[in-house]
N, CA, C and O atoms as a printed pandas DataFrame, in Angstrom:
     atom_number atom_name residue_name chain_id  residue_number  x_coord  y_coord  z_coord
0              1         N          MET        A               1   -1.436   -6.366  -27.080
1              2        CA          MET        A               1   -2.109   -5.598  -25.349
2              3         C          MET        A               1   -1.202   -6.297  -24.598
3              4         O          MET        A               1   -0.331   -7.159  -24.480
4              5         N          SER        A               2   -2.032   -5.274  -24.074
5              6        CA          SER        A               2   -1.476   -5.579  -21.735
6              7         C          SER        A               2   -2.737   -6.109  -21.422
7              8         O          SER        A               2   -3.934   -6.174  -21.702
8              9         N          ALA        A               3   -1.860   -6.434  -20.726
9             10        CA          ALA        A               3   -2.264   -8.056  -19.503
10            11         C          ALA        A               3   -3.333   -7.490  -18.420
11            12         O          ALA        A               3   -4.295   -8.144  -18.017
12            13         N          THR        A               4   -3.077   -6.443  -18.098
13            14        CA          THR        A               4   -3.271   -5.438  -17.212
14            15         C          THR        A               4   -3.887   -4.064  -17.601
15            16         O          THR        A               4   -3.624   -3.403  -18.606
16            17         N          LYS        A               5   -5.000   -3.686  -16.327
17            18        CA          LYS        A               5   -6.061   -2.851  -16.803
18            19         C          LYS        A               5   -6.132   -1.950  -16.102
19            20         O          LYS        A               5   -6.278   -2.607  -15.071
20            21         N          LEU        A               6   -6.156   -0.807  -15.727
21            22        CA          LEU        A               6   -5.909    0.604  -14.468
22            23         C          LEU        A               6   -7.557    1.291  -14.763
23            24         O          LEU        A               6   -8.304    1.709  -15.648
24            25         N          ILE        A               7   -7.460    1.080  -13.542
25            26        CA          ILE        A               7   -9.331    1.788  -13.860
26            27         C          ILE        A               7   -9.262    2.573  -11.826
27            28         O          ILE        A               7   -8.868    2.243  -10.707
28            29         N          SER        A               8   -9.806    3.477  -12.387
29            30        CA          SER        A               8   -9.924    4.735  -10.804
30            31         C          SER        A               8  -11.486    4.036  -10.403
31            32         O          SER        A               8  -12.516    3.740  -11.008
32            33         N          THR        A               9  -11.045    3.988   -9.222
33            34        CA          THR        A               9  -12.649    3.226   -8.462
34            35         C          THR        A               9  -12.859    4.667   -7.991
35            36         O          THR        A               9  -12.908    5.576   -8.820
36            37         N          THR        A              10  -12.956    4.848   -6.962
37            38        CA          THR        A              10  -13.425    6.598   -6.386
38            39         C          THR        A              10  -11.909    6.969   -6.604
39            40         O          THR        A              10  -10.795    6.450   -6.523
40            41         N          PRO        A              11  -12.875    8.900   -7.124
41            42        CA          PRO        A              11  -11.994    9.973   -7.136
42            43         C          PRO        A              11  -10.523   10.252   -5.887
43            44         O          PRO        A              11  -10.577   10.591   -4.704
44            45         N          GLY        A              12   -9.314    9.938   -6.771
45            46        CA          GLY        A              12   -8.099    9.815   -5.792
46            47         C          GLY        A              12   -7.374    8.205   -5.639
47            48         O          GLY        A              12   -6.179    8.066   -5.381
48            49         N          ASN        A              13   -8.320    7.050   -5.845
49            50        CA          ASN        A              13   -8.711    5.704   -5.822
50            51         C          ASN        A              13   -8.139    4.713   -7.159
51            52         O          ASN        A              13   -8.472    4.969   -8.316
52            53         N          TYR        A              14   -7.236    3.559   -6.801
53            54        CA          TYR        A              14   -6.738    3.290   -8.048
54            55         C          TYR        A              14   -6.879    1.636   -7.945
55            56         O          TYR        A              14   -6.702    1.139   -6.833
56            57         N          SER        A              15   -7.192    0.769   -9.064
57            58        CA          SER        A              15   -7.094   -0.609   -8.658
58            59         C          SER        A              15   -6.181   -1.294  -10.850
59            60         O          SER        A              15   -6.273   -1.232  -12.076
60            61         N          LEU        A              16   -5.609   -1.711   -9.906
61            62        CA          LEU        A              16   -5.013   -2.747  -11.189
62            63         C          LEU        A              16   -5.843   -3.845  -11.086
63            64         O          LEU        A              16   -6.204   -4.410  -10.052
64            65         N          LEU        A              17   -6.040   -4.032  -11.898
65            66        CA          LEU        A              17   -6.168   -5.677  -12.316
66            67         C          LEU        A              17   -6.385   -7.031  -13.719
67            68         O          LEU        A              17   -7.099   -6.890  -14.712
68            69         N          LEU        A              18   -5.738   -7.970  -13.460
69            70        CA          LEU        A              18   -5.273   -8.642  -14.402
70            71         C          LEU        A              18   -6.367   -9.537  -13.988
71            72         O          LEU        A              18   -6.751   -9.499  -12.819
72            73         N          ASN        A              19   -6.894  -10.325  -14.825
73            74        CA          ASN        A              19   -7.757  -11.939  -15.397
74            75         C          ASN        A              19   -7.006  -12.488  -15.133
75            76         O          ASN        A              19   -5.842  -12.092  -15.085
76            77         N          ALA        A              20   -7.284  -13.288  -14.941
77            78        CA          ALA        A              20   -6.397  -14.820  -14.139
78            79         C          ALA        A              20   -6.247  -15.587  -15.279
79            80         O          ALA        A              20   -7.412  -15.981  -15.323
80            81         N          GLY        A              21   -5.641  -16.190  -16.385
81            82        CA          GLY        A              21   -5.936  -17.117  -17.194
82            83         C          GLY        A              21   -6.211  -16.797  -17.852
83            84         O          GLY        A              21   -7.323  -17.182  -18.213
84            85         N          THR        A              22   -5.339  -15.547  -18.870
85            86        CA          THR        A              22   -5.884  -14.906  -19.649
86            87         C          THR        A              22   -4.620  -14.582  -20.665
87            88         O          THR        A              22   -4.586  -13.967  -21.731
88            89         N          THR        A              23   -3.718  -15.169  -19.987
89            90        CA          THR        A              23   -2.436  -14.693  -20.766
90            91         C          THR        A              23   -1.623  -15.187  -21.681
91            92         O          THR        A              23   -1.726  -16.396  -21.892
92            93         N          ALA        A              24   -0.873  -14.608  -22.261
93            94        CA          ALA        A              24   -0.198  -15.748  -22.985
94            95         C          ALA        A              24    0.955  -16.364  -22.018
95            96         O          ALA        A              24    1.732  -17.110  -22.613
96            97         N          VAL        A              25    1.060  -16.286  -21.430
97            98        CA          VAL        A              25    2.195  -17.627  -20.672
98            99         C          VAL        A              25    1.406  -18.685  -19.756
99           100         O          VAL        A              25    1.913  -19.695  -19.269
100          101         N          ASP        A              26    0.081  -18.274  -19.611
101          102        CA          ASP        A              26   -0.318  -18.940  -18.874
102          103         C          ASP        A              26   -0.034  -21.048  -18.789
103          104         O          ASP        A              26    0.244  -21.721  -17.797
104          105         N          GLU        A              27   -0.275  -21.545  -20.347
105          106        CA          GLU        A              27    0.354  -23.050  -20.398
106          107         C          GLU        A              27    1.892  -22.643  -19.508
107          108         O          GLU        A              27    2.185  -23.177  -18.438
108          109         N          LEU        A              28    2.472  -21.943  -19.978
109          110        CA          LEU        A              28    3.629  -22.155  -19.545
110          111         C          LEU        A              28    4.297  -22.032  -17.978
111          112         O          LEU        A              28    5.433  -22.318  -17.599
112          113         N          VAL        A              29    3.245  -21.542  -17.295
113          114        CA          VAL        A              29    2.974  -21.741  -15.921
114          115         C          VAL        A              29    2.449  -22.616  -15.027
115          116         O          VAL        A              29    2.644  -22.482  -13.819
116          117         N          GLU        A              30    1.480  -23.942  -15.723
117          118        CA          GLU        A              30    1.398  -24.876  -15.805
118          119         C          GLU        A              30    1.962  -25.714  -15.775
119          120         O          GLU        A              30    1.930  -26.544  -14.867
120          121         N          GLN        A              31    2.957  -25.774  -17.193
121          122        CA          GLN        A              31    3.420  -26.934  -17.397
122          123         C          GLN        A              31    5.328  -26.199  -15.889
123          124         O          GLN        A              31    6.369  -26.806  -15.638
124          125         N          LEU        A              32    4.931  -25.072  -15.475
125          126        CA          LEU        A              32    5.859  -25.522  -14.447
126          127         C          LEU        A              32    5.702  -25.704  -13.543
127          128         O          LEU        A              32    6.675  -25.762  -12.791
128          129         N          GLY        A              33    4.058  -25.961  -12.911
129          130        CA          GLY        A              33    3.671  -26.466  -12.263
130          131         C          GLY        A              33    2.941  -25.429  -11.388
131          132         O          GLY        A              33    2.585  -25.927  -10.320
132          133         N          HIS        A              34    2.710  -24.503  -11.491
133          134        CA          HIS        A              34    2.156  -23.270  -11.094
134          135         C          HIS        A              34    0.361  -23.172  -11.499
135          136         O          HIS        A              34   -0.124  -23.766  -12.462
136          137         N          GLU        A              35   -0.166  -22.597  -10.868
137          138        CA          GLU        A              35   -1.676  -22.254  -11.240
138          139         C          GLU        A              35   -1.822  -20.817  -11.287
139          140         O          GLU        A              35   -1.583  -20.079  -10.331
140          141         N          PRO        A              36   -2.238  -20.424  -12.470
141          142        CA          PRO        A              36   -1.855  -18.516  -12.907
142          143         C          PRO        A              36   -2.717  -18.171  -12.049
143          144         O          PRO        A              36   -2.132  -17.198  -11.573
144          145         N          ASN        A              37   -3.561  -18.235  -11.560
145          146        CA          ASN        A              37   -4.652  -17.533  -10.619
146          147         C          ASN        A              37   -4.075  -16.173  -10.473
147          148         O          ASN        A              37   -3.006  -15.753  -10.917
148          149         N          GLY        A              38   -5.063  -15.503   -9.702
149          150        CA          GLY        A              38   -4.533  -14.368   -8.747
150          151         C          GLY        A              38   -3.876  -14.157   -7.880
151          152         O          GLY        A              38   -3.387  -13.048   -7.668
152          153         N          TYR        A              39   -3.718  -15.076   -7.227
153          154        CA          TYR        A              39   -2.868  -15.429   -5.918
154          155         C          TYR        A              39   -1.564  -15.327   -6.472
155          156         O          TYR        A              39   -0.741  -14.549   -5.989
156          157         N          PHE        A              40   -1.114  -16.624   -8.219
157          158        CA          PHE        A              40   -0.015  -16.472   -8.248
158          159         C          PHE        A              40    0.590  -15.308   -8.866
159          160         O          PHE        A              40    1.550  -14.789   -8.297
160          161         N          TRP        A              41    0.082  -14.753  -10.135
161          162        CA          TRP        A              41    0.202  -13.219  -10.403
162          163         C          TRP        A              41    0.494  -11.927   -8.953
163          164         O          TRP        A              41    1.419  -11.116   -8.977
164          165         N          GLU        A              42   -0.549  -12.037   -7.798
165          166        CA          GLU        A              42    0.343  -11.506   -6.661
166          167         C          GLU        A              42    1.767  -12.068   -6.401
167          168         O          GLU        A              42    2.531  -11.150   -6.102
168          169         N          GLY        A              43    2.415  -13.387   -6.423
169          170        CA          GLY        A              43    3.592  -13.613   -5.925
170          171         C          GLY        A              43    4.215  -13.434   -6.604
171          172         O          GLY        A              43    5.399  -13.439   -6.265
172          173         N          VAL        A              44    3.760  -13.054   -8.520
173          174        CA          VAL        A              44    5.065  -12.090   -9.445
174          175         C          VAL        A              44    4.967  -11.378   -9.109
175          176         O          VAL        A              44    5.907  -11.060   -8.380
176          177         N          ALA        A              45    3.944  -10.464   -9.207
177          178        CA          ALA        A              45    4.551   -9.016   -8.614
178          179         C          ALA        A              45    5.011   -8.796   -7.229
179          180         O          ALA        A              45    5.871   -7.932   -7.060
180          181         N          ARG        A              46    4.648   -9.330   -6.406
181          182        CA          ARG        A              46    6.123   -9.441   -5.403
182          183         C          ARG        A              46    7.952   -9.481   -5.674
183          184         O          ARG        A              46    9.013   -8.927   -5.386
184          185         N          ARG        A              47    7.307  -10.617   -6.467
185          186        CA          ARG        A              47    8.875  -10.739   -6.851
186          187         C          ARG        A              47    9.517   -9.334   -7.990
187          188         O          ARG        A              47   10.634   -8.854   -7.800
188          189         N          LEU        A              48    8.642   -8.871   -9.064
189          190        CA          LEU        A              48    9.449   -8.378   -9.755
190          191         C          LEU        A              48    9.518   -7.032   -9.024
191          192         O          LEU        A              48   10.341   -6.240   -9.484
192          193         N          VAL        A              49    8.583   -6.515   -7.649
193          194        CA          VAL        A              49    9.115   -5.126   -6.825
194          195         C          VAL        A              49    9.943   -5.552   -6.462
195          196         O          VAL        A              49   10.866   -4.780   -6.723
196          197         N          ALA        A              50   10.517   -6.897   -5.648
197          198        CA          ALA        A              50   11.750   -6.837   -4.688
198          199         C          ALA        A              50   12.929   -7.379   -5.976
199          200         O          ALA        A              50   14.150   -7.470   -5.847
200          201         N          ASP        A              51   12.401   -7.575   -6.758
201          202        CA          ASP        A              51   14.207   -8.637   -7.724
202          203         C          ASP        A              51   14.382   -6.934   -8.594
203          204         O          ASP        A              51   15.123   -7.016   -9.574
204          205         N          GLY        A              52   14.006   -6.002   -8.429
205          206        CA          GLY        A              52   14.120   -5.032   -9.473
206          207         C          GLY        A              52   13.186   -3.293   -9.632
207          208         O          GLY        A              52   13.310   -2.254  -10.281
208          209         N          ALA        A              53   12.341   -3.826   -8.663
209          210        CA          ALA        A              53   11.888   -2.363   -8.861
210          211         C          ALA        A              53   11.175   -1.623   -7.359
211          212         O          ALA        A              53   10.049   -1.187   -7.117
212          213         N          ALA        A              54   12.601   -1.753   -6.435
213          214        CA          ALA        A              54   12.517   -1.782   -4.566
214          215         C          ALA        A              54   11.844   -0.446   -4.539
215          216         O          ALA        A              54   11.751   -0.065   -3.372
216          217         N          GLU        A              55   11.139    0.746   -5.737
217          218        CA          GLU        A              55   11.266    1.807   -4.911
218          219         C          GLU        A              55    9.755    1.713   -4.998
219          220         O          GLU        A              55    9.213    2.350   -4.094
220          221         N          LEU        A              56    9.121    1.250   -5.625
221          222        CA          LEU        A              56    7.272    0.253   -5.526
222          223         C          LEU        A              56    7.564   -0.049   -4.553
223          224         O          LEU        A              56    7.957    1.110   -4.415
224          225         N          GLU        A              57    7.964   -0.832   -2.946
225          226        CA          GLU        A              57    7.024   -1.462   -2.036
226          227         C          GLU        A              57    6.812   -0.839   -1.249
227          228         O          GLU        A              57    7.666   -0.064   -0.822
228          229         N          GLY        A              58    5.631   -0.915   -0.750
229          230        CA          GLY        A              58    4.565    0.064    0.174
230          231         C          GLY        A              58    4.162    0.901   -0.582
231          232         O          GLY        A              58    3.358    1.699   -0.100
232          233         N          ARG        A              59    4.423    1.013   -1.583
233          234        CA          ARG        A              59    2.979    2.158   -1.960
234          235         C          ARG        A              59    1.907    1.613   -3.197
235          236         O          ARG        A              59    1.740    2.157   -4.288
236          237         N          PHE        A              60    1.254    0.407   -2.700
237          238        CA          PHE        A              60    0.371    0.324   -2.445
238          239         C          PHE        A              60    0.114   -1.041   -1.872
239          240         O          PHE        A              60    1.079   -1.498   -1.259
240          241         N          ALA        A              61   -1.450   -2.152   -1.948
241          242        CA          ALA        A              61   -1.358   -3.005   -1.714
242          243         C          ALA        A              61   -2.371   -4.266   -2.509
243          244         O          ALA        A              61   -3.158   -4.095   -3.439
244          245         N          TYR        A              62   -2.056   -5.476   -1.827
245          246        CA          TYR        A              62   -2.386   -6.167   -3.095
246          247         C          TYR        A              62   -4.025   -7.048   -2.134
247          248         O          TYR        A              62   -4.234   -6.818   -0.943
248          249         N          ASP        A              63   -4.884   -7.924   -2.918
249          250        CA          ASP        A              63   -6.361   -8.307   -2.766
250          251         C          ASP        A              63   -6.472   -8.969   -4.283
251          252         O          ASP        A              63   -6.915   -8.348   -5.249
252          253         N          PRO        A              64   -6.031  -10.229   -4.323
253          254        CA          PRO        A              64   -5.855  -10.916   -4.855
254          255         C          PRO        A              64   -7.915  -11.905   -4.921
255          256         O          PRO        A              64   -8.940  -11.552   -4.337
256          257         N          GLU        A              65   -7.774  -12.635   -5.500
257          258        CA          GLU        A              65   -8.601  -13.972   -6.166
258          259         C          GLU        A              65   -8.568  -15.168   -6.601
259          260         O          GLU        A              65   -7.355  -15.372   -6.644
260          261         N          ALA        A              66   -8.910  -15.808   -6.844
261          262        CA          ALA        A              66   -8.725  -16.772   -7.885
262          263         C          ALA        A              66   -8.556  -16.534   -9.363
263          264         O          ALA        A              66   -7.919  -17.001  -10.307
264          265         N          GLY        A              67   -9.370  -15.652   -9.131
265          266        CA          GLY        A              67   -9.789  -15.362  -10.806
266          267         C          GLY        A              67   -9.040  -14.087  -12.121
267          268         O          GLY        A              67   -8.845  -13.957  -13.329
268          269         N          MET        A              68   -8.782  -13.106  -10.267
269          270        CA          MET        A              68   -8.298  -11.713  -10.448
270          271         C          MET        A              68   -6.507  -11.624   -9.952
271          272         O          MET        A              68   -5.981  -12.484   -9.245
272          273         N          PHE        A              69   -5.805  -10.441  -10.484
273          274        CA          PHE        A              69   -5.271  -10.194   -9.535
274          275         C          PHE        A              69   -4.796   -8.986   -9.424
275          276         O          PHE        A              69   -4.086   -8.620  -10.360
276          277         N          CYS        A              70   -4.970   -8.240   -8.552
277          278        CA          CYS        A              70   -5.248   -6.781   -7.957
278          279         C          CYS        A              70   -4.312   -6.095   -7.793
279          280         O          CYS        A              70   -3.494   -7.015   -7.757
280          281         N          ALA        A              71   -3.608   -5.055   -7.632
281          282        CA          ALA        A              71   -2.808   -4.181   -6.617
282          283         C          ALA        A              71   -4.513   -2.681   -6.712
283          284         O          ALA        A              71   -5.344   -2.476   -7.597
284          285         N          TYR        A              72   -4.317   -2.100   -5.497
285          286        CA          TYR        A              72   -5.075   -1.127   -5.104
286          287         C          TYR        A              72   -3.880   -0.101   -4.457
287          288         O          TYR        A              72   -2.830   -0.656   -4.132
288          289         N          GLY        A              73   -3.957    0.917   -4.318
289          290        CA          GLY        A              73   -4.360    2.654   -3.576
290          291         C          GLY        A              73   -4.423    3.135   -3.866
291          292         O          GLY        A              73   -5.296    3.207   -4.731
292          293         N          THR        A              74   -3.471    4.354   -3.545
293          294        CA          THR        A              74   -3.895    5.844   -4.423
294          295         C          THR        A              74   -2.728    6.485   -5.824
295          296         O          THR        A              74   -2.904    7.113   -6.868
296          297         N          ASP        A              75   -1.415    5.839   -5.031
297          298        CA          ASP        A              75   -0.041    6.563   -5.953
298          299         C          ASP        A              75   -0.414    5.594   -7.818
299          300         O          ASP        A              75    0.088    4.557   -8.253
300          301         N          ARG        A              76   -1.126    6.231   -8.250
301          302        CA          ARG        A              76   -1.583    5.884   -9.619
302          303         C          ARG        A              76   -0.399    5.607  -10.203
303          304         O          ARG        A              76   -0.462    4.685  -11.017
304          305         N          ALA        A              77    1.217    6.365   -9.976
305          306        CA          ALA        A              77    2.059    5.722  -10.892
306          307         C          ALA        A              77    2.209    5.060  -10.452
307          308         O          ALA        A              77    2.206    4.546  -11.571
308          309         N          ALA        A              78    2.496    3.874   -9.442
309          310        CA          ALA        A              78    3.293    3.341   -8.361
310          311         C          ALA        A              78    2.282    1.996   -9.062
311          312         O          ALA        A              78    2.801    0.880   -9.063
312          313         N          LEU        A              79    1.230    2.111   -9.489
313          314        CA          LEU        A              79    0.755    1.297  -10.153
314          315         C          LEU        A              79    0.475    1.221  -11.681
315          316         O          LEU        A              79   -0.286    0.507  -12.335
316          317         N          GLU        A              80    1.202    2.034  -11.965
317          318        CA          GLU        A              80    1.438    2.282  -13.495
318          319         C          GLU        A              80    2.407    1.653  -13.410
319          320         O          GLU        A              80    2.000    0.560  -13.806
320          321         N          ALA        A              81    3.626    1.502  -13.133
321          322        CA          ALA        A              81    4.426    1.537  -13.238
322          323         C          ALA        A              81    4.790   -0.606  -12.992
323          324         O          ALA        A              81    5.537   -1.351  -13.626
324          325         N          LEU        A              82    3.834   -0.887  -11.794
325          326        CA          LEU        A              82    3.613   -2.457  -11.117
326          327         C          LEU        A              82    2.992   -2.717  -12.642
327          328         O          LEU        A              82    3.318   -3.766  -13.200
328          329         N          GLY        A              83    2.078   -1.758  -13.352
329          330        CA          GLY        A              83    1.290   -2.654  -14.821
330          331         C          GLY        A              83    2.329   -2.953  -15.992
331          332         O          GLY        A              83    2.436   -4.043  -16.552
332          333         N          LYS        A              84    3.167   -1.676  -16.307
333          334        CA          LYS        A              84    3.648   -2.320  -17.088
334          335         C          LYS        A              84    4.551   -3.557  -16.833
335          336         O          LYS        A              84    4.504   -4.476  -17.651
336          337         N          LEU        A              85    5.523   -3.661  -15.553
337          338        CA          LEU        A              85    5.344   -4.869  -15.323
338          339         C          LEU        A              85    5.831   -6.169  -15.293
339          340         O          LEU        A              85    6.797   -6.931  -15.333
340          341         N          LEU        A              86    4.101   -5.927  -15.162
341          342        CA          LEU        A              86    3.270   -7.421  -15.273
342          343         C          LEU        A              86    2.999   -7.900  -16.726
343          344         O          LEU        A              86    3.193   -8.901  -17.416
344          345         N          ASP        A              87    2.380   -6.500  -16.843
345          346        CA          ASP        A              87    2.402   -6.555  -18.769
346          347         C          ASP        A              87    3.526   -7.375  -19.873
347          348         O          ASP        A              87    3.336   -8.107  -20.844
348          349         N          ALA        A              88    5.076   -6.726  -19.028
349          350        CA          ALA        A              88    5.864   -7.581  -19.772
350          351         C          ALA        A              88    6.568   -9.006  -19.746
351          352         O          ALA        A              88    7.165   -9.688  -20.579
352          353         N          ILE        A              89    6.215   -9.147  -18.376
353          354        CA          ILE        A              89    6.359  -10.522  -18.726
354          355         C          ILE        A              89    5.085  -11.679  -18.637
355          356         O          ILE        A              89    5.371  -12.855  -18.861
356          357         N          ALA        A              90    3.103  -11.145  -18.168
357          358        CA          ALA        A              90    2.955  -11.966  -19.104
358          359         C          ALA        A              90    2.610  -11.901  -20.606
359          360         O          ALA        A              90    1.416  -12.108  -20.819
360          361         N          ALA        A              91    3.346  -11.671  -21.674
361          362        CA          ALA        A              91    3.680  -11.605  -22.595
362          363         C          ALA        A              91    4.842  -12.478  -23.157
363          364         O          ALA        A              91    4.952  -12.778  -24.346
364          365         N          ASP        A              92    5.928  -12.951  -21.892
365          366        CA          ASP        A              92    7.678  -13.105  -22.726
366          367         C          ASP        A              92    7.487  -14.253  -21.251
367          368         O          ASP        A              92    7.204  -14.068  -20.068
368          369         N          GLY        A              93    7.940  -15.929  -22.411
369          370        CA          GLY        A              93    7.510  -16.642  -22.153
370          371         C          GLY        A              93    8.771  -17.163  -21.099
371          372         O          GLY        A              93    8.640  -17.945  -20.157
372          373         N          ASP        A              94   10.315  -16.328  -21.660
373          374        CA          ASP        A              94   11.167  -16.685  -21.326
374          375         C          ASP        A              94   11.674  -15.668  -19.947
375          376         O          ASP        A              94   12.384  -16.160  -19.070
376          377         N          GLU        A              95   11.153  -14.014  -19.873
377          378        CA          GLU        A              95   11.214  -13.894  -18.235
378          379         C          GLU        A              95   11.039  -14.542  -17.681
379          380         O          GLU        A              95   11.797  -14.780  -16.740
380          381         N          MET        A              96    9.310  -15.636  -18.036
381          382        CA          MET        A              96    8.502  -15.842  -16.672
382          383         C          MET        A              96    9.454  -17.345  -16.435
383          384         O          MET        A              96    9.704  -17.714  -15.287
384          385         N          ARG        A              97    9.824  -17.952  -17.361
385          386        CA          ARG        A              97   10.267  -19.046  -16.682
386          387         C          ARG        A              97   11.387  -18.607  -16.198
387          388         O          ARG        A              97   11.700  -19.436  -15.343
388          389         N          ALA        A              98   12.216  -17.751  -16.239
389          390        CA          ALA        A              98   14.191  -17.345  -15.514
390          391         C          ALA        A              98   13.247  -16.849  -13.935
391          392         O          ALA        A              98   13.533  -17.655  -13.050
392          393         N          LEU        A              99   12.440  -15.970  -13.531
393          394        CA          LEU        A              99   11.005  -15.504  -12.595
394          395         C          LEU        A              99   10.645  -16.984  -12.080
395          396         O          LEU        A              99   10.744  -16.955  -10.854
396          397         N          ILE        A             100   10.221  -18.421  -12.567
397          398        CA          ILE        A             100    9.221  -19.090  -11.704
398          399         C          ILE        A             100   10.940  -19.455  -11.675
399          400         O          ILE        A             100   11.528  -18.706  -10.895
400          401         N          THR        A             101   11.848  -20.461  -12.375
401          402        CA          THR        A             101   12.619  -21.033  -12.106
402          403         C          THR        A             101   13.008  -20.549  -10.723
403          404         O          THR        A             101   12.514  -21.095   -9.736
404          405         N          ALA        A             102   13.846  -19.578  -10.607
405          406        CA          ALA        A             102   14.539  -18.474   -9.451
406          407         C          ALA        A             102   13.605  -18.064   -8.451
407          408         O          ALA        A             102   13.953  -17.023   -7.893
408          409         N          ALA        A             103   12.320  -18.648   -7.967
409          410        CA          ALA        A             103   11.625  -18.167   -7.356
410          411         C          ALA        A             103   11.459  -19.634   -6.649
411          412         O          ALA        A             103   11.622  -19.902   -5.459
412          413         N          ASP        A             104   11.083  -20.520   -7.734
413          414        CA          ASP        A             104   11.465  -22.043   -7.276
414          415         C          ASP        A             104   12.760  -22.547   -6.467
415          416         O          ASP        A             104   12.577  -23.015   -5.344
416          417         N          ALA        A             105   14.768  -22.426   -7.279
417          418        CA          ALA        A             105   14.720  -23.118   -6.051
418          419         C          ALA        A             105   15.484  -21.915   -4.972
419          420         O          ALA        A             105   16.689  -21.809   -4.743
420          421         N          GLU        A             106   14.574  -21.239   -4.524
421          422        CA          GLU        A             106   14.966  -19.874   -3.753
422          423         C          GLU        A             106   14.248  -20.806   -2.118
423          424         O          GLU        A             106   14.714  -20.752   -0.980
424          425         N          GLY        A             107   12.562  -21.866   -2.789
425          426        CA          GLY        A             107   11.887  -21.280   -1.969
426          427         C          GLY        A             107   10.532  -20.658   -1.892
427          428         O          GLY        A             107    9.567  -20.680   -1.128
428          429         N          PHE        A             108   10.775  -20.263   -2.681
429          430        CA          PHE        A             108    9.339  -19.128   -2.494
430          431         C          PHE        A             108    8.467  -19.529   -3.155
431          432         O          PHE        A             108    8.565  -20.160   -4.208
432          433         N          ASP        A             109    6.958  -19.004   -2.267
433          434        CA          ASP        A             109    5.873  -20.431   -2.379
434          435         C          ASP        A             109    4.783  -18.630   -3.243
435          436         O          ASP        A             109    4.299  -17.630   -2.715
436          437         N          PHE        A             110    4.814  -18.796   -3.735
437          438        CA          PHE        A             110    3.761  -18.664   -4.721
438          439         C          PHE        A             110    2.506  -18.266   -4.221
439          440         O          PHE        A             110    1.923  -17.238   -4.565
440          441         N          ASP        A             111    2.067  -19.156   -3.342
441          442        CA          ASP        A             111    0.085  -19.089   -2.852
442          443         C          ASP        A             111   -0.563  -19.468   -3.699
443          444         O          ASP        A             111   -1.556  -18.742   -3.746
444          445         N          ASP        A             112   -0.611  -20.386   -4.610
445          446        CA          ASP        A             112   -0.850  -21.352   -5.953
446          447         C          ASP        A             112   -1.897  -22.179   -5.536
447          448         O          ASP        A             112   -2.344  -23.038   -6.296
């Protein structure tokens, strides 16, 4: 099951949504000292883009809230690619643990 949902907000404009607190890795995230809220998921998205999907950099904007992650823009393909990255890590505890561990070691602030 997909953790993210891509919607068309107006013709040519899209939002990628993830309801915080609804993923398979939420308990793990909390065990690792983070709050799995929308701001945390923005940090995850930024790390995923920086660490392995640099071609997505600058192709959408972020607008998270406490209960929801949101990325938006006009580039549907970029948002779909981000959705695939987030869906994969939201379902894989080992990958999430590795991402958080590496980010924490570097002093990355998830802003959660």
